[in-house]
PDB file of C-alpha atoms and ligand atoms in Angstrom:
ATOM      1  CA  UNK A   1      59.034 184.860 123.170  1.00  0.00           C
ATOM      2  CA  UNK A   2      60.419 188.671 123.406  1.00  0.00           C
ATOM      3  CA  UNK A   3      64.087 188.963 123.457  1.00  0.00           C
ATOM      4  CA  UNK A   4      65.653 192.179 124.305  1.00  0.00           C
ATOM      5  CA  UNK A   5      69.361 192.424 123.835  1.00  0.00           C
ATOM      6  CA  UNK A   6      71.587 192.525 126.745  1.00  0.00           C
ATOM      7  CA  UNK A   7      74.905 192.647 125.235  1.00  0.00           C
ATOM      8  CA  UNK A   8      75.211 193.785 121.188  1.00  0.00           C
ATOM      9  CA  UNK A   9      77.592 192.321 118.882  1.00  0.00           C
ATOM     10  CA  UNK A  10      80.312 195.545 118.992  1.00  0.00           C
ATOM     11  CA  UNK A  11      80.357 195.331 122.836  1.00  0.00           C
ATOM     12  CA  UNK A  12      81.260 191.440 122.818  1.00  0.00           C
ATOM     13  CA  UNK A  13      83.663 191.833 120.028  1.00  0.00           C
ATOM     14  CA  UNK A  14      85.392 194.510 122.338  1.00  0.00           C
ATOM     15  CA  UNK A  15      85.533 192.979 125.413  1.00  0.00           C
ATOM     16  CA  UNK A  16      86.310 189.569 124.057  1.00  0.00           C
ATOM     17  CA  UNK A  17      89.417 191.269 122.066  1.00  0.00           C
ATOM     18  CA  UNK A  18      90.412 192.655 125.882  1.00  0.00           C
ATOM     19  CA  UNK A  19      89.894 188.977 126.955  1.00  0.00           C
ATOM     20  CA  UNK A  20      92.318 187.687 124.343  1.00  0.00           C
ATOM     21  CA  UNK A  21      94.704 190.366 124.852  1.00  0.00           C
ATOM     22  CA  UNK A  22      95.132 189.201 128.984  1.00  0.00           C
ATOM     23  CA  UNK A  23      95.501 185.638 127.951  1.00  0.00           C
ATOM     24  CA  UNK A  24      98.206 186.096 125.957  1.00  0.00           C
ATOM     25  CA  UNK A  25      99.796 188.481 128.192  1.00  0.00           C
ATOM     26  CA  UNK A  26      99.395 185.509 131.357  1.00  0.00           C
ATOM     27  CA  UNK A  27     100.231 183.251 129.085  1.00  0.00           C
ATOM     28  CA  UNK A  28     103.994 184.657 127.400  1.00  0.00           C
ATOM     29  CA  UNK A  29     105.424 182.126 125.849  1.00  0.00           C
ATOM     30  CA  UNK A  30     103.630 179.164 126.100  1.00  0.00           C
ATOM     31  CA  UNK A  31     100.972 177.237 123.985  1.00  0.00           C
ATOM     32  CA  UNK A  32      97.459 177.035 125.146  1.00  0.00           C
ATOM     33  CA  UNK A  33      94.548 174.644 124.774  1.00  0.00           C
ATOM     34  CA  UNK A  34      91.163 176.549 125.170  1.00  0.00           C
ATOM     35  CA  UNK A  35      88.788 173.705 125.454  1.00  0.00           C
ATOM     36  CA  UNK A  36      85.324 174.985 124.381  1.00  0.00           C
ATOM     37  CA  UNK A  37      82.536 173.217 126.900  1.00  0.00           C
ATOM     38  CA  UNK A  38      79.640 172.441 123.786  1.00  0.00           C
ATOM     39  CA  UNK A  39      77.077 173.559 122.814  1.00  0.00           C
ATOM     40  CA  UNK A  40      76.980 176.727 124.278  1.00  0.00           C
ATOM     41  CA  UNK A  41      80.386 178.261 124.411  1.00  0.00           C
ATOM     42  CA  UNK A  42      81.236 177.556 120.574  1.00  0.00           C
ATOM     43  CA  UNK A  43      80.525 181.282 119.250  1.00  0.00           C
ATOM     44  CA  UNK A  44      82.277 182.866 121.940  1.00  0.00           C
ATOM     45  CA  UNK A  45      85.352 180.119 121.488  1.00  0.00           C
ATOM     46  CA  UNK A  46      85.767 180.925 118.228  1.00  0.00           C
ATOM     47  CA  UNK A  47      85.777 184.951 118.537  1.00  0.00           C
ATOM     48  CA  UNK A  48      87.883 184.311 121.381  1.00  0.00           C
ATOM     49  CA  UNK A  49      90.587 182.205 119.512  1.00  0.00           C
ATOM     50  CA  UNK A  50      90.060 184.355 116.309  1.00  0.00           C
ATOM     51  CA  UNK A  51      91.220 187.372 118.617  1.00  0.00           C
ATOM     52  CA  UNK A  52      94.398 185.467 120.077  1.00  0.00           C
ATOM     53  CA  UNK A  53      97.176 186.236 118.804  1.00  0.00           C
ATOM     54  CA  UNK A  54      99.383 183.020 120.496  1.00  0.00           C
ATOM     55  CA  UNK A  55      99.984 179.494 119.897  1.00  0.00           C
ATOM     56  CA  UNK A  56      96.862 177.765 120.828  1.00  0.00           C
ATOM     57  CA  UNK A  57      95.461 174.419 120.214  1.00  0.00           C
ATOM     58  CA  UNK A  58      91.208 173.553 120.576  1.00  0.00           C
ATOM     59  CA  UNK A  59      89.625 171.077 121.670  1.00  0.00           C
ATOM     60  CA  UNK A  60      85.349 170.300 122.709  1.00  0.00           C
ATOM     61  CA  UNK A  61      84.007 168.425 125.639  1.00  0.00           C
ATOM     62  CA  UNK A  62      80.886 168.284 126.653  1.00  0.00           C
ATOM     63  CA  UNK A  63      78.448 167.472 129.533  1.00  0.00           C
ATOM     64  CA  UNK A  64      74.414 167.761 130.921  1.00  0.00           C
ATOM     65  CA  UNK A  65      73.518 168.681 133.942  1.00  0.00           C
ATOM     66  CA  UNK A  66      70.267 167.803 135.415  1.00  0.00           C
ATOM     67  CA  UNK A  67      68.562 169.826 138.230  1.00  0.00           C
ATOM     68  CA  UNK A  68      67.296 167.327 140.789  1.00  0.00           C
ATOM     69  CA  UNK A  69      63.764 168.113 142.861  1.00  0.00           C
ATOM     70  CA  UNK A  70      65.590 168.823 145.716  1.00  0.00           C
ATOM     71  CA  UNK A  71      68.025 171.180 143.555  1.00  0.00           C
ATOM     72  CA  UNK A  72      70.935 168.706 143.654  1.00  0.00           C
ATOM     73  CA  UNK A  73      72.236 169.346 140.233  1.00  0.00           C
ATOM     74  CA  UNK A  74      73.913 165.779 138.875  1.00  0.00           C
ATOM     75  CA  UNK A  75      76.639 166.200 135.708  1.00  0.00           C
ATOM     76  CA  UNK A  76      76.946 163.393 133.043  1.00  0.00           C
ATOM     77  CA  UNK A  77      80.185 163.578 130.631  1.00  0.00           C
ATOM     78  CA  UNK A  78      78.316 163.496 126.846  1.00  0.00           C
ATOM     79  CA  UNK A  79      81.668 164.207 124.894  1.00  0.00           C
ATOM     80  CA  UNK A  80      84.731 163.814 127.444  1.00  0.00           C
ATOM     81  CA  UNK A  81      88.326 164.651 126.799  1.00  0.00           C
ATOM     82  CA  UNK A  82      91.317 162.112 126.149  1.00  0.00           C
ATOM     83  CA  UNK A  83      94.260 162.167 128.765  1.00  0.00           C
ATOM     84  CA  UNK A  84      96.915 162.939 125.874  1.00  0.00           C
ATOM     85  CA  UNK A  85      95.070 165.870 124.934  1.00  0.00           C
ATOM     86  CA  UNK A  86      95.648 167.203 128.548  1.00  0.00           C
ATOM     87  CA  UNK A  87      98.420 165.716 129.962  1.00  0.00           C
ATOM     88  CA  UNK A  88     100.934 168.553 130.356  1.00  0.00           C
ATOM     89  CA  UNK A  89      99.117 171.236 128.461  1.00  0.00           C
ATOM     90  CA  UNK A  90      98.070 174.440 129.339  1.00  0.00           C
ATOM     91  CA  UNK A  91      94.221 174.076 129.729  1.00  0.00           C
ATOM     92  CA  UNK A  92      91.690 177.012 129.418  1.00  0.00           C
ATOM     93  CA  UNK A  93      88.126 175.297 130.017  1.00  0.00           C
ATOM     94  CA  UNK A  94      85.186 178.049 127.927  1.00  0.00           C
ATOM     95  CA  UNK A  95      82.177 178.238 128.974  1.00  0.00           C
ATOM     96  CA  UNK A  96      79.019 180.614 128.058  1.00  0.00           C
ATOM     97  CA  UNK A  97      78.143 180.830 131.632  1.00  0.00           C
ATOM     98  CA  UNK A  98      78.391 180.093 135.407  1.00  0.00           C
ATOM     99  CA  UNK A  99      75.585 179.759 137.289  1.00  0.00           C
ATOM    100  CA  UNK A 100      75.256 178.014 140.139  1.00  0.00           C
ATOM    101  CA  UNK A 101      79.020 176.779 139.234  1.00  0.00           C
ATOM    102  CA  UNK A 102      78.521 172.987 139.647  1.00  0.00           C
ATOM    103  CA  UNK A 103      79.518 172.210 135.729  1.00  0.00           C
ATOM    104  CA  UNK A 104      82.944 174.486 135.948  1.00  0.00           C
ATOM    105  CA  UNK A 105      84.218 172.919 139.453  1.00  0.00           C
ATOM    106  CA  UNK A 106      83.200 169.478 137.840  1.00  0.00           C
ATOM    107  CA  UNK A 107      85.081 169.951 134.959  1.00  0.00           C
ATOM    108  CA  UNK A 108      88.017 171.482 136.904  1.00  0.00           C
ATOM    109  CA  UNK A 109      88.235 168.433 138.702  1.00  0.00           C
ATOM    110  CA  UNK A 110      87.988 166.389 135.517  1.00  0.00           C
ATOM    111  CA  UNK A 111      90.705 167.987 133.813  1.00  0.00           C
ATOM    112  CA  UNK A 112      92.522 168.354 136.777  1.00  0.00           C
ATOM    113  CA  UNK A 113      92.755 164.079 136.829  1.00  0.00           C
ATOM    114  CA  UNK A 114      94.374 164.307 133.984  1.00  0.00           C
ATOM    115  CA  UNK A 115      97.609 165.711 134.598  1.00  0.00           C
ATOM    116  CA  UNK A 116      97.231 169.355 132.966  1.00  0.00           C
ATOM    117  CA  UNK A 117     100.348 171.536 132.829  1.00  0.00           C
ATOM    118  CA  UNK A 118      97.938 174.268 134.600  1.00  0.00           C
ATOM    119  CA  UNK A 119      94.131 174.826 134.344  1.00  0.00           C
ATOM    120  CA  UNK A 120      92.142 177.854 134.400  1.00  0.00           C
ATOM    121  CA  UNK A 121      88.850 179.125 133.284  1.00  0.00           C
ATOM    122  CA  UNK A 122      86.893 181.497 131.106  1.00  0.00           C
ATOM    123  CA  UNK A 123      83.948 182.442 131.253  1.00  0.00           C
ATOM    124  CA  UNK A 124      81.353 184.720 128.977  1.00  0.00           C
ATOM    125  CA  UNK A 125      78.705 185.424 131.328  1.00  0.00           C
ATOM    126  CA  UNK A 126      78.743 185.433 135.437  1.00  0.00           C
ATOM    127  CA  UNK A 127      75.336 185.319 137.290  1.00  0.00           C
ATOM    128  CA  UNK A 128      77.252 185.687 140.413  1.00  0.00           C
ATOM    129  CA  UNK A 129      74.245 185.951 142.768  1.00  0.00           C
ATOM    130  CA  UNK A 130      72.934 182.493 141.768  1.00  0.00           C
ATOM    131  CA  UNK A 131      76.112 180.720 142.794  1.00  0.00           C
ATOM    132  CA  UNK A 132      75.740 177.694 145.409  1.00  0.00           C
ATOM    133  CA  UNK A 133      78.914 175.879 144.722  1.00  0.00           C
ATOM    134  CA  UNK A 134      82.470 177.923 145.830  1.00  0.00           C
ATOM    135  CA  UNK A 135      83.898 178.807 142.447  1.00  0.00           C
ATOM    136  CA  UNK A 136      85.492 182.004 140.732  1.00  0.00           C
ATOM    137  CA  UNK A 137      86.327 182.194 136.905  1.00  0.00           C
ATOM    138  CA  UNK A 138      89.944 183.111 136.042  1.00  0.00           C
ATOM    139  CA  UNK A 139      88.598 185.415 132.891  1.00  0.00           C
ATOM    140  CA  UNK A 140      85.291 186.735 133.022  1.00  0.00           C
ATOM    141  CA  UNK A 141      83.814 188.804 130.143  1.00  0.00           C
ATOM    142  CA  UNK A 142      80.657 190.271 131.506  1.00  0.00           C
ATOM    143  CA  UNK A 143      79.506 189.780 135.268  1.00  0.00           C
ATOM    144  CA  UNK A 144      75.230 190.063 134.761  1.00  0.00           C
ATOM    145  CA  UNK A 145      72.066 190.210 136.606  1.00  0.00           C
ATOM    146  CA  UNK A 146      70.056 186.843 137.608  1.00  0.00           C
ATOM    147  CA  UNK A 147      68.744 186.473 134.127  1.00  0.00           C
ATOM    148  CA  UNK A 148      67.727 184.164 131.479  1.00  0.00           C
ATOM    149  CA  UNK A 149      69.607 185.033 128.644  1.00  0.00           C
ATOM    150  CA  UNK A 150      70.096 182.971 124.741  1.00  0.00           C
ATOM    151  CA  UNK A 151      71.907 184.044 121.583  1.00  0.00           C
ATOM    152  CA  UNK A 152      75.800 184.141 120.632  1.00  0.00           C
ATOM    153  CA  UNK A 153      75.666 179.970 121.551  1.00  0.00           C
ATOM    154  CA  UNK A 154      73.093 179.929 124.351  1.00  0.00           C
ATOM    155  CA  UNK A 155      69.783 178.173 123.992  1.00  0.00           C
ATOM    156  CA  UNK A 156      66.121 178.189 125.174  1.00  0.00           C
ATOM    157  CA  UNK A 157      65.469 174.257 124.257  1.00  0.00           C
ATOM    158  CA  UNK A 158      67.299 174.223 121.509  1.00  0.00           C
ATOM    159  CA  UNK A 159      66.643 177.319 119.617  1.00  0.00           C
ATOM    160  CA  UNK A 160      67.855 180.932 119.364  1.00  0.00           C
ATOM    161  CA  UNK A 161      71.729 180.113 119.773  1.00  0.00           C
ATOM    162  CA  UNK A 162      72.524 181.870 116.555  1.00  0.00           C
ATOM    163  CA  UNK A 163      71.622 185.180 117.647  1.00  0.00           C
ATOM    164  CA  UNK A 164      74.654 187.232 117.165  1.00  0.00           C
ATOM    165  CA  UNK A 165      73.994 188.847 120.559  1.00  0.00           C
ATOM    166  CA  UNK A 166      73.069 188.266 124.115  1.00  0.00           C
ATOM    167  CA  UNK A 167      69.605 188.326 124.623  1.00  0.00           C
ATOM    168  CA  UNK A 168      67.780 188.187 127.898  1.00  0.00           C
ATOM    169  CA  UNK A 169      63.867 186.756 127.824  1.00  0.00           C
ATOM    170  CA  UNK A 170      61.558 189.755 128.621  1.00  0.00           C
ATOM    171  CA  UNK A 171      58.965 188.889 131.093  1.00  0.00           C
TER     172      UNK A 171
HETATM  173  P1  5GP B 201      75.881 175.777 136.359  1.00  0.00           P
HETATM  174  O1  5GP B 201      76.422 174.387 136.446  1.00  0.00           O
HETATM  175  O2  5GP B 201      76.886 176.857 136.570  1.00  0.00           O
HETATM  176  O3  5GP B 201      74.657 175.951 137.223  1.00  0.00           O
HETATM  177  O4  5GP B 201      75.229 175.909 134.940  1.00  0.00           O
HETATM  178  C1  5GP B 201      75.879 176.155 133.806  1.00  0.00           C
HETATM  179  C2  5GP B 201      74.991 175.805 132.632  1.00  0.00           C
HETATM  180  O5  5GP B 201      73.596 176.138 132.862  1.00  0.00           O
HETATM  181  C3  5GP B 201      75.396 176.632 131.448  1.00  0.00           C
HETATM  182  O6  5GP B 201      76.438 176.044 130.727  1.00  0.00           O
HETATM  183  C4  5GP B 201      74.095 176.716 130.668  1.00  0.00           C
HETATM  184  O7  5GP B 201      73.960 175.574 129.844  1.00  0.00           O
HETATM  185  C5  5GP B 201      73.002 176.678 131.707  1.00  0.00           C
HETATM  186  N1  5GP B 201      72.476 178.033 132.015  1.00  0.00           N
HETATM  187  C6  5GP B 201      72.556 178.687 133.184  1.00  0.00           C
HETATM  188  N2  5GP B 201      71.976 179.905 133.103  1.00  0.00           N
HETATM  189  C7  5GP B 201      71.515 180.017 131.840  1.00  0.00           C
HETATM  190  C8  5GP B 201      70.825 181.067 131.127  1.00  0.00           C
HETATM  191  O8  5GP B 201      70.501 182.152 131.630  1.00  0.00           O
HETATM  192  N3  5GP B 201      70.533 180.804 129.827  1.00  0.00           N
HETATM  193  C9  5GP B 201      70.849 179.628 129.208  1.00  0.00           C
HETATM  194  N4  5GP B 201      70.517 179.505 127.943  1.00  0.00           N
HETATM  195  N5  5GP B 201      71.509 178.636 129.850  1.00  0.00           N
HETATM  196  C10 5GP B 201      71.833 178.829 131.149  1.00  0.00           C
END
């Protein structure tokens, strides 16, 4: 497969730090929970929390999603979160990317049920023209092109999550 980068390692560090840096500024005061959505979103959690410079908590959940025939994409909860590890908190959901936006306005809901102080989300990548669900990332790192991309945490079955960059496949 030929992978040409998209996004290099100094320009996520970068806008990841700027990332950090609004969070805390939105968030003054007040402990946060960013809850990384596995597998994908774990190398940009942890640059994320390594730039943050306010009390923060982690925390993993995880879920599938299956595109149907008739492209009704159906969620299943693989690793799901405990109430008391929501319940009144300050809840950032991760993610590596939105696409067509069903798995972020699932978990929204999710969390929502579950009594969160306040919920937002964060998102590494935006493929904004493939959305078919209504939904809009609080934090968005870098809105792209309708791409396939792996590396820094995102997978082509399985493989090439631990390139330290954003790759898209070249055709
Ligand atoms: P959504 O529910 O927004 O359609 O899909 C989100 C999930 O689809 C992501 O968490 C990711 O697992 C997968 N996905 C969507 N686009 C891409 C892509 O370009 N590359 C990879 N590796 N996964 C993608």
């Amino acid at each position: 497969m030929n992978i040409d980068v998209l996004i290099n390692e100094k320009d996520l560090e970068k806008r990841i730090e700027e990332i950090a840096e609004q969070i805390k500024k939105d968030y003054e005061g007040e402990e946060v929970v960013f809850c990384s959505v596995l597998k994908g979103a774990i190398f940009f959690t942890v640059d994320l929390m390594k730039k943050y410079t306010g009390d923060c908590e982690v925390n993993f959940v995880r879920v599938s999603s299956y595109q149907g025939e008739n492209s009704t994409g159906t969620i299943t909860m693989k690793i799901p979160l405990k109430k008391e590890d929501v319940e009144n908190k300050n809840i950032i959901l991760v993610e590596d990317i939105v696409d067509t936006g069903r798995t972020f306005k699932y978990l929204v809901e999710y969390v929502k049920e579950m009594n969160p102080k306040s919920v937002k989300t964060c998102v590494l990548l935006d493929k904004k023209a493939r959305r078919v669900v209504d939904f809009n990332a609080d934090y968005v790192a870098f809105p792209i092109d309708d791409l396939f991309v792996v590396g820094y945490g995102l997978d082509y079955d399985e493989k090439y999550r631990n390139l330290p960059f954003v790759g898209y496949v070249r055709k």
